[in-house]
């Protein structure tokens, strides 16, 4: 499969299964060219960070024992 499709499938899987998406949604403070959104629930979290100047984005999320990233460039 194409890498972009694999990342999109992983993002969909994360959205459908991560407990943070059952919790509170927050729009975070950031610069004018950025967007940062966080979902949190019972100590679990997922944060989407979009940089509009660099046309890049990353999802940082909690895992069982660590923090992981899903990067889109």
Short mmCIF file of C-alpha atoms in Angstrom, two decimals:
data_model
loop_
_atom_site.label_atom_id
_atom_site.label_comp_id
_atom_site.label_asym_id
_atom_site.label_seq_id
_atom_site.Cartn_x
_atom_site.Cartn_y
_atom_site.Cartn_z
CA UNK A 1 0.00 0.00 0.00
CA UNK A 2 1.03 3.60 -0.57
CA UNK A 3 2.63 5.27 2.51
CA UNK A 4 0.04 8.09 2.51
CA UNK A 5 -2.80 5.58 2.53
CA UNK A 6 -1.12 3.64 5.35
CA UNK A 7 -0.87 6.81 7.45
CA UNK A 8 -4.50 7.69 6.78
CA UNK A 9 -5.59 4.20 7.79
CA UNK A 10 -3.52 4.48 10.97
CA UNK A 11 -5.09 7.88 11.73
CA UNK A 12 -8.60 6.45 11.26
CA UNK A 13 -7.74 3.50 13.50
CA UNK A 14 -6.37 5.85 16.16
CA UNK A 15 -9.48 8.03 16.04
CA UNK A 16 -11.79 5.03 16.36
CA UNK A 17 -9.92 3.27 19.18
CA UNK A 18 -8.03 5.75 21.38
CA UNK A 19 -9.79 6.51 24.69
CA UNK A 20 -8.85 10.22 24.56
CA UNK A 21 -11.54 10.80 21.93
CA UNK A 22 -14.19 9.90 24.54
CA UNK A 23 -13.10 12.84 26.67
CA UNK A 24 -12.67 16.59 26.69
CA UNK A 25 -11.75 18.58 23.58
CA UNK A 26 -9.51 21.66 23.88
CA UNK A 27 -8.28 24.23 21.37
CA UNK A 28 -4.76 25.09 22.53
CA UNK A 29 -3.07 28.49 22.41
CA UNK A 30 -0.45 28.73 19.67
CA UNK A 31 0.93 31.11 17.04
CA UNK A 32 -1.14 32.55 14.18
CA UNK A 33 0.20 30.03 11.68
CA UNK A 34 -0.43 26.98 13.86
CA UNK A 35 -3.41 24.97 15.04
CA UNK A 36 -3.26 22.72 18.09
CA UNK A 37 -6.18 20.55 19.23
CA UNK A 38 -6.17 18.15 22.18
CA UNK A 39 -8.51 15.40 23.31
CA UNK A 40 -8.03 13.98 26.82
CA UNK A 41 -9.72 11.34 28.94
CA UNK A 42 -8.59 9.67 32.18
CA UNK A 43 -4.89 10.49 31.66
CA UNK A 44 -4.87 9.50 27.99
CA UNK A 45 -4.43 12.18 25.33
CA UNK A 46 -4.11 12.87 21.64
CA UNK A 47 -2.93 16.21 20.25
CA UNK A 48 -3.07 17.32 16.65
CA UNK A 49 -0.54 20.03 15.74
CA UNK A 50 -0.75 21.65 12.31
CA UNK A 51 1.83 24.11 11.00
CA UNK A 52 0.24 26.09 8.18
CA UNK A 53 3.51 27.75 7.13
CA UNK A 54 5.35 24.45 6.67
CA UNK A 55 2.27 22.54 5.53
CA UNK A 56 2.95 19.80 8.07
CA UNK A 57 1.07 18.10 10.85
CA UNK A 58 1.71 15.63 13.63
CA UNK A 59 -0.49 13.71 16.01
CA UNK A 60 1.14 13.09 19.39
CA UNK A 61 -0.69 10.58 21.57
CA UNK A 62 -0.30 8.52 24.69
CA UNK A 63 0.26 4.82 24.40
CA UNK A 64 0.32 2.12 27.07
CA UNK A 65 3.70 3.16 28.45
CA UNK A 66 5.01 5.94 26.22
CA UNK A 67 4.24 8.79 23.86
CA UNK A 68 3.98 8.19 20.11
CA UNK A 69 3.80 10.38 17.02
CA UNK A 70 2.04 10.04 13.70
CA UNK A 71 3.66 12.54 11.31
CA UNK A 72 2.16 13.96 8.10
CA UNK A 73 4.34 16.14 5.89
#
